[in-house]
CSV table of C-alpha atoms in Angstrom, one decimal:
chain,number,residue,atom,x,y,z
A,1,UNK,CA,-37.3,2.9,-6.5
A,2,UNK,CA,-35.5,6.6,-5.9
A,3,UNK,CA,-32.0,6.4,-7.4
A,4,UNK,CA,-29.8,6.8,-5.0
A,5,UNK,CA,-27.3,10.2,-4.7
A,6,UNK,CA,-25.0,10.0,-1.6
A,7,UNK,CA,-22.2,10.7,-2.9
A,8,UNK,CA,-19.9,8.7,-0.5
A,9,UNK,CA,-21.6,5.6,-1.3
A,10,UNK,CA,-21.5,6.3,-4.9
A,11,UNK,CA,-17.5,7.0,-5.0
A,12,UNK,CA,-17.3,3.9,-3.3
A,13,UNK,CA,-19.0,1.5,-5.6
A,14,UNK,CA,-17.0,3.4,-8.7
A,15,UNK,CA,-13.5,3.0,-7.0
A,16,UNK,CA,-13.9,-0.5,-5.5
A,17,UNK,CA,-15.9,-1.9,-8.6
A,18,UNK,CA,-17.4,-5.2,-6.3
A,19,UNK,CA,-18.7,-7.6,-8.1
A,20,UNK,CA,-22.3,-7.5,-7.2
A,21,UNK,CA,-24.2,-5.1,-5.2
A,22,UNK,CA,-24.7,-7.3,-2.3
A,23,UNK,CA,-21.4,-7.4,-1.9
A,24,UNK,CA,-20.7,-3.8,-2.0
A,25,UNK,CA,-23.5,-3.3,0.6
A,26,UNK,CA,-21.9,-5.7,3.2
A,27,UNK,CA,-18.1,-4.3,2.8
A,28,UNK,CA,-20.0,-0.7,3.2
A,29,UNK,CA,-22.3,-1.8,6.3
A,30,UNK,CA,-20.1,-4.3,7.9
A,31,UNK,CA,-16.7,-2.8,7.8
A,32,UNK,CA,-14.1,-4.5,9.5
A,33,UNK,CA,-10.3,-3.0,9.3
A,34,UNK,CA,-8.2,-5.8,7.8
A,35,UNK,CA,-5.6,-7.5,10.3
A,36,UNK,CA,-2.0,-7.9,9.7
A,37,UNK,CA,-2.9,-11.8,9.9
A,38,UNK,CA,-4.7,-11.1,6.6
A,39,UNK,CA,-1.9,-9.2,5.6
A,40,UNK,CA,0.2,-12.1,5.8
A,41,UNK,CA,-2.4,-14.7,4.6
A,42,UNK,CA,-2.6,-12.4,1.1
A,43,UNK,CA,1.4,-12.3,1.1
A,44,UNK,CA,1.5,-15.3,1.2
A,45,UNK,CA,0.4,-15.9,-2.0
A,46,UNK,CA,2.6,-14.3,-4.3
A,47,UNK,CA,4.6,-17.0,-5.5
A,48,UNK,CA,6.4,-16.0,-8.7
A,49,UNK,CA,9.6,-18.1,-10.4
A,50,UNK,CA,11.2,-14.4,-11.1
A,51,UNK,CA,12.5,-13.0,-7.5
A,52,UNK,CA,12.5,-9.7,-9.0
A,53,UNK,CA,8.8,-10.2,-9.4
A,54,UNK,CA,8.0,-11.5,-6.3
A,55,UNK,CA,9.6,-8.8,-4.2
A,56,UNK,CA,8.5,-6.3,-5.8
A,57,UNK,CA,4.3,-7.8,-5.6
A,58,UNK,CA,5.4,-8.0,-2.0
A,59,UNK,CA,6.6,-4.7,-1.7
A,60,UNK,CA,3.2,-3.4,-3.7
A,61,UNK,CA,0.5,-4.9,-1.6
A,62,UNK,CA,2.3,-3.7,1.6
A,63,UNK,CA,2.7,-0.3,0.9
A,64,UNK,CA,-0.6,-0.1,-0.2
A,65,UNK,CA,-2.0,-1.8,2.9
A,66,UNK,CA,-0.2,0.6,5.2
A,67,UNK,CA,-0.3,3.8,3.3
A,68,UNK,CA,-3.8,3.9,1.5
A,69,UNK,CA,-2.1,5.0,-1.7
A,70,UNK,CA,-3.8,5.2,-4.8
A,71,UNK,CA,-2.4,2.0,-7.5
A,72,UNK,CA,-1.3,4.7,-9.9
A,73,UNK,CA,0.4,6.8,-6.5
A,74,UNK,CA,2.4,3.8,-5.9
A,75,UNK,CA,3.6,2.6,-9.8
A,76,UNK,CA,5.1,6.6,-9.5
A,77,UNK,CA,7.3,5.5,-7.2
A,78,UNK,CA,10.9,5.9,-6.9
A,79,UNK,CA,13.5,4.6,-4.5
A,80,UNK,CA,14.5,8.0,-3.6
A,81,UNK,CA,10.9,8.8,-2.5
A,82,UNK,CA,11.7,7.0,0.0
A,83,UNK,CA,13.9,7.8,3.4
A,84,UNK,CA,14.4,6.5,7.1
A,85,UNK,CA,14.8,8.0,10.2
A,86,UNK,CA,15.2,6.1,13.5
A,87,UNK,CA,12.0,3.6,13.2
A,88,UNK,CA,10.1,6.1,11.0
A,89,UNK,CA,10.1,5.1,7.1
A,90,UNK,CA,9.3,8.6,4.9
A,91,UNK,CA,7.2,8.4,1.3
A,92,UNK,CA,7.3,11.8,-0.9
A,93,UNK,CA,4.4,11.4,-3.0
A,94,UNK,CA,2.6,13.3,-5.3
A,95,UNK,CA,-1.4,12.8,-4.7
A,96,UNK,CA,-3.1,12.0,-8.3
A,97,UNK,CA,-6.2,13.8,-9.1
A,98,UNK,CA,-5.1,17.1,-8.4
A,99,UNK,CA,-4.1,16.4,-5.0
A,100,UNK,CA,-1.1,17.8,-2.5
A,101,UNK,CA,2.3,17.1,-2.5
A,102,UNK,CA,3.3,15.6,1.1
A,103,UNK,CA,5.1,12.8,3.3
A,104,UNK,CA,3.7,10.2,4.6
A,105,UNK,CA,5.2,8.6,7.7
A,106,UNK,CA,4.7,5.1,8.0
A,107,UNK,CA,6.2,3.2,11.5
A,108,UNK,CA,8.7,0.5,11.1
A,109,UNK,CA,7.5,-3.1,12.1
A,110,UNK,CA,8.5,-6.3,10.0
A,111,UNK,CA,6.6,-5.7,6.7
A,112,UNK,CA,7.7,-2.1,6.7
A,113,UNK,CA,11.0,-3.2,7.3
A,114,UNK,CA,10.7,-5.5,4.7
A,115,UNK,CA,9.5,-2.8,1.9
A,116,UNK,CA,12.9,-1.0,3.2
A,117,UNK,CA,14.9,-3.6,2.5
A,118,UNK,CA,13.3,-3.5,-1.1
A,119,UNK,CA,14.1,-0.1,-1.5
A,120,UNK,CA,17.5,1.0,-0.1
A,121,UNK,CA,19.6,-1.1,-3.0
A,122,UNK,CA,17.4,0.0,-6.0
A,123,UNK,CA,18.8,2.7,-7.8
A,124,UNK,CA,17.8,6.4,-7.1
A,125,UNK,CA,16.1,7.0,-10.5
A,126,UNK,CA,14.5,3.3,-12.0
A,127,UNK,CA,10.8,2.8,-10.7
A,128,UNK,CA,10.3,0.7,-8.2
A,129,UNK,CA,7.3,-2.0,-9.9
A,130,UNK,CA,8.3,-2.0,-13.3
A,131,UNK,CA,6.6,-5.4,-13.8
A,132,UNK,CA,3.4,-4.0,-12.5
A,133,UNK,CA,2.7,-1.2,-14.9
A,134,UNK,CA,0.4,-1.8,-18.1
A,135,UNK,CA,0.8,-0.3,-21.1
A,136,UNK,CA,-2.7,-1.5,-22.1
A,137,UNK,CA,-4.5,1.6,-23.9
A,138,UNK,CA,-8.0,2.5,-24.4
A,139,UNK,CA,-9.8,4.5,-27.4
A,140,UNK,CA,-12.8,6.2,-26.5
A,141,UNK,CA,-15.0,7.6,-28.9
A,142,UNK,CA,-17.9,10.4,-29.0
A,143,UNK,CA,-20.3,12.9,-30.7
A,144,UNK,CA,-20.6,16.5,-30.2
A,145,UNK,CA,-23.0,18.9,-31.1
A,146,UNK,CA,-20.9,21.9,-32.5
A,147,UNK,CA,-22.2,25.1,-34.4
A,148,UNK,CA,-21.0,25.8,-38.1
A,149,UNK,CA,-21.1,29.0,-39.8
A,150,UNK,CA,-22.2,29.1,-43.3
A,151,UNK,CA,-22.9,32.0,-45.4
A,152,UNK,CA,-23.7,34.0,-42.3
A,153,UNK,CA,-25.8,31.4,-40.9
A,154,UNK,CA,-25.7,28.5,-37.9
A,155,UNK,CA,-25.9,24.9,-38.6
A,156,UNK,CA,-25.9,22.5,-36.1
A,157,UNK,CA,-23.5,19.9,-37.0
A,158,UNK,CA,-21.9,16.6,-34.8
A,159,UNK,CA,-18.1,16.6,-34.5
A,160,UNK,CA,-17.1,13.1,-33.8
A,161,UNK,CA,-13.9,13.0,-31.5
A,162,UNK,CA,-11.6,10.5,-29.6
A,163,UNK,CA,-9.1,9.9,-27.1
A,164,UNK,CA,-6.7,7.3,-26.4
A,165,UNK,CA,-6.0,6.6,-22.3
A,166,UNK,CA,-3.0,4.8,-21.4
A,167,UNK,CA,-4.7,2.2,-18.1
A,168,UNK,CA,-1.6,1.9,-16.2
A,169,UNK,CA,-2.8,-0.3,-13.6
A,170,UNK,CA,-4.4,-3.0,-15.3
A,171,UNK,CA,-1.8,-5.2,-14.3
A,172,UNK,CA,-2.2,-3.8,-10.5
A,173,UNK,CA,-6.1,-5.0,-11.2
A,174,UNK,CA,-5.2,-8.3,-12.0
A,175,UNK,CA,-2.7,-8.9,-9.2
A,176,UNK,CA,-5.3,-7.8,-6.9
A,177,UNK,CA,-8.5,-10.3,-7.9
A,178,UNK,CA,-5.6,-13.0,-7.7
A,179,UNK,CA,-4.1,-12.6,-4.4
A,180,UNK,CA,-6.5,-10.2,-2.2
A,181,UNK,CA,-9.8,-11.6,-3.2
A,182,UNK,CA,-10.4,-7.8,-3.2
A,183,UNK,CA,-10.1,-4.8,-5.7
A,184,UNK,CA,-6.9,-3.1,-4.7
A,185,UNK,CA,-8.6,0.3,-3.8
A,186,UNK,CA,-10.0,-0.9,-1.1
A,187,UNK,CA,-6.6,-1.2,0.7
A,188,UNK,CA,-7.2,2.5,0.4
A,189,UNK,CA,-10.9,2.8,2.3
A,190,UNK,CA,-9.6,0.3,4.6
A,191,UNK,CA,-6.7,2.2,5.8
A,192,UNK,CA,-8.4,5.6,6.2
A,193,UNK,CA,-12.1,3.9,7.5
A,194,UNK,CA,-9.9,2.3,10.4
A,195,UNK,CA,-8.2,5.7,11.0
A,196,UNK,CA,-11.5,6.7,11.7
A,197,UNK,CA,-12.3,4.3,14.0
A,198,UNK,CA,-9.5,4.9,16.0
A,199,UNK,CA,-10.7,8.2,16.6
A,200,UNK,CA,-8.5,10.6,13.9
A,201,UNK,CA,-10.3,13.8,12.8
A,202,UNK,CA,-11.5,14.3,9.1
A,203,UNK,CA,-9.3,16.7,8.6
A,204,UNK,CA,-5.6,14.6,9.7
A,205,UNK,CA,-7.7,12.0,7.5
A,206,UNK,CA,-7.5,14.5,4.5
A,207,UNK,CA,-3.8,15.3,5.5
A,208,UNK,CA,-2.2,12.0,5.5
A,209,UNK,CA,-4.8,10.9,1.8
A,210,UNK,CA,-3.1,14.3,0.7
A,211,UNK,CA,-6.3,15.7,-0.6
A,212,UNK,CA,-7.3,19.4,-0.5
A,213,UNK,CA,-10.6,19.5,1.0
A,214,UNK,CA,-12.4,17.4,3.7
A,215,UNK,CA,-15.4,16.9,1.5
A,216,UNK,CA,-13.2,14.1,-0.7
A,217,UNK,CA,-12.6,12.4,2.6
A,218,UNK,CA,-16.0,11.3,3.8
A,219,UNK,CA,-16.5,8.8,0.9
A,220,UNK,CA,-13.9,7.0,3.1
A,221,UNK,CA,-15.4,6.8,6.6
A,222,UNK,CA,-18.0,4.5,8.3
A,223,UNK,CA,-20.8,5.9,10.7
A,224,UNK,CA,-21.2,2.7,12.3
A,225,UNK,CA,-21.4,1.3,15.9
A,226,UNK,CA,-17.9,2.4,16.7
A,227,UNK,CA,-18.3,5.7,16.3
A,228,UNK,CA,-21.7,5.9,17.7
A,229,UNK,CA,-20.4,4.6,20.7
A,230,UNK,CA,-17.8,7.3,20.7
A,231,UNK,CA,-20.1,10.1,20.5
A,232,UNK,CA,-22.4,8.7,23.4
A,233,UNK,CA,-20.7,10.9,25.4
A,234,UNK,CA,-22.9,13.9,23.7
A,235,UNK,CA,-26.1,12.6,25.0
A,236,UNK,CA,-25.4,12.4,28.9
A,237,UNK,CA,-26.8,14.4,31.2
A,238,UNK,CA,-25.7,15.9,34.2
């Protein structure tokens, strides 16, 4: 069987991590934005004994459904990241993986409302979810083939190395399988593959996922029947 190289496809199954490959496949072929009825279906799970807590899992899982923010993006978080004006709430945030700086602009309903309500009393400079970052770390360990000078001569030698990650959202991993039934990263394919279906360019895409270059966008959009249909108007004839 011919491995398979489109890229797109391959981002997705390394973000998103499904469970089986079946699975992948039908989120991929059959995608359908998720509603604000499923919004409030998954909120209505978190149920913790520590308010603190609870608001703040609330406040995580509906910034993330609205914004498409990366996990880490959002444990970065400060309140004065955020802002309001008139029925416009305003993130600063600072893209991970060598992306942009930028605001995103998100429009005020009930569970925006709500994450506004969160933020306004916090203070200016304490992170937002401290219960939600890990400090779970990682060691990884590898050879190296290096070349040694001795006596005026090469040898080929192995230089063992390692390096120790800190995996910050572990905890943002966990919450997810609990209460979404989905890994968390897809909040972030669903929010930019339904601003494709609603007709946005690639390149307002790319602006509001603050990435540099269309090319990191496409692993986010669906060629399906919606935007077939769209284009039909290419193939008529006068």
């Amino acid at each position: 069987m011919p491995k398979i190289t489109y890229e797109p496809w391959l981002a997705f199954l390394e973000e998103n991590k499904f469970a089986d490959n079946e699975a992948a496949q039908k989120a991929w072929r059959e995608f359908q934005p998720l509603t604000k009825a499923w919004l409030d279906e998954r909120l209505a799970t978190i149920k913790y004994k520590n308010v603190h807590k609870q608001a703040q899992g609330r406040a995580l899982l509906i910034i993330g459904f609205y914004s498409g923010l990366r996990p880490i993006e959002i444990l970065r978080l400060y309140p004065n990241n955020f802002d309001k004006k008139g029925k416009t709430v305003f993130i600063k945030v600072q893209a991970a993986k060598r992306g942009k700086s930028g605001v995103i602009g998100l429009p005020l309903n009930e569970h925006i409302q709500e994450v506004w309500d969160f933020v306004k009393p916090k203070h200016p400079e304490l992170k937002l979810f401290p219960y939600f970052i890990s400090k779970t770390k990682k060691t990884v360990k590898w050879n190296r083939p290096i070349k040694v000078y001795k006596d005026g001569e090469v040898i080929d030698a192995i230089q063992s190395r390692k390096k120790t990650y800190l995996i910050t959202t572990k905890k943002i991993d966990y919450f997810a399988r609990k209460h979404l039934g989905l890994p968390f990263y897809y909040l972030r394919h669903n929010r930019f593959g339904e601003m494709h279906q609603r007709g946005a360019p690639i390149s307002q895409i790319t602006e509001s996922k603050l990435g540099k270059t269309d090319t990191s966008t496409l692993r986010y959009v669906r060629f399906g029947r919606t935007e077939a249909k769209r284009r039909t108007k290419y193939y008529k004839v006068d």
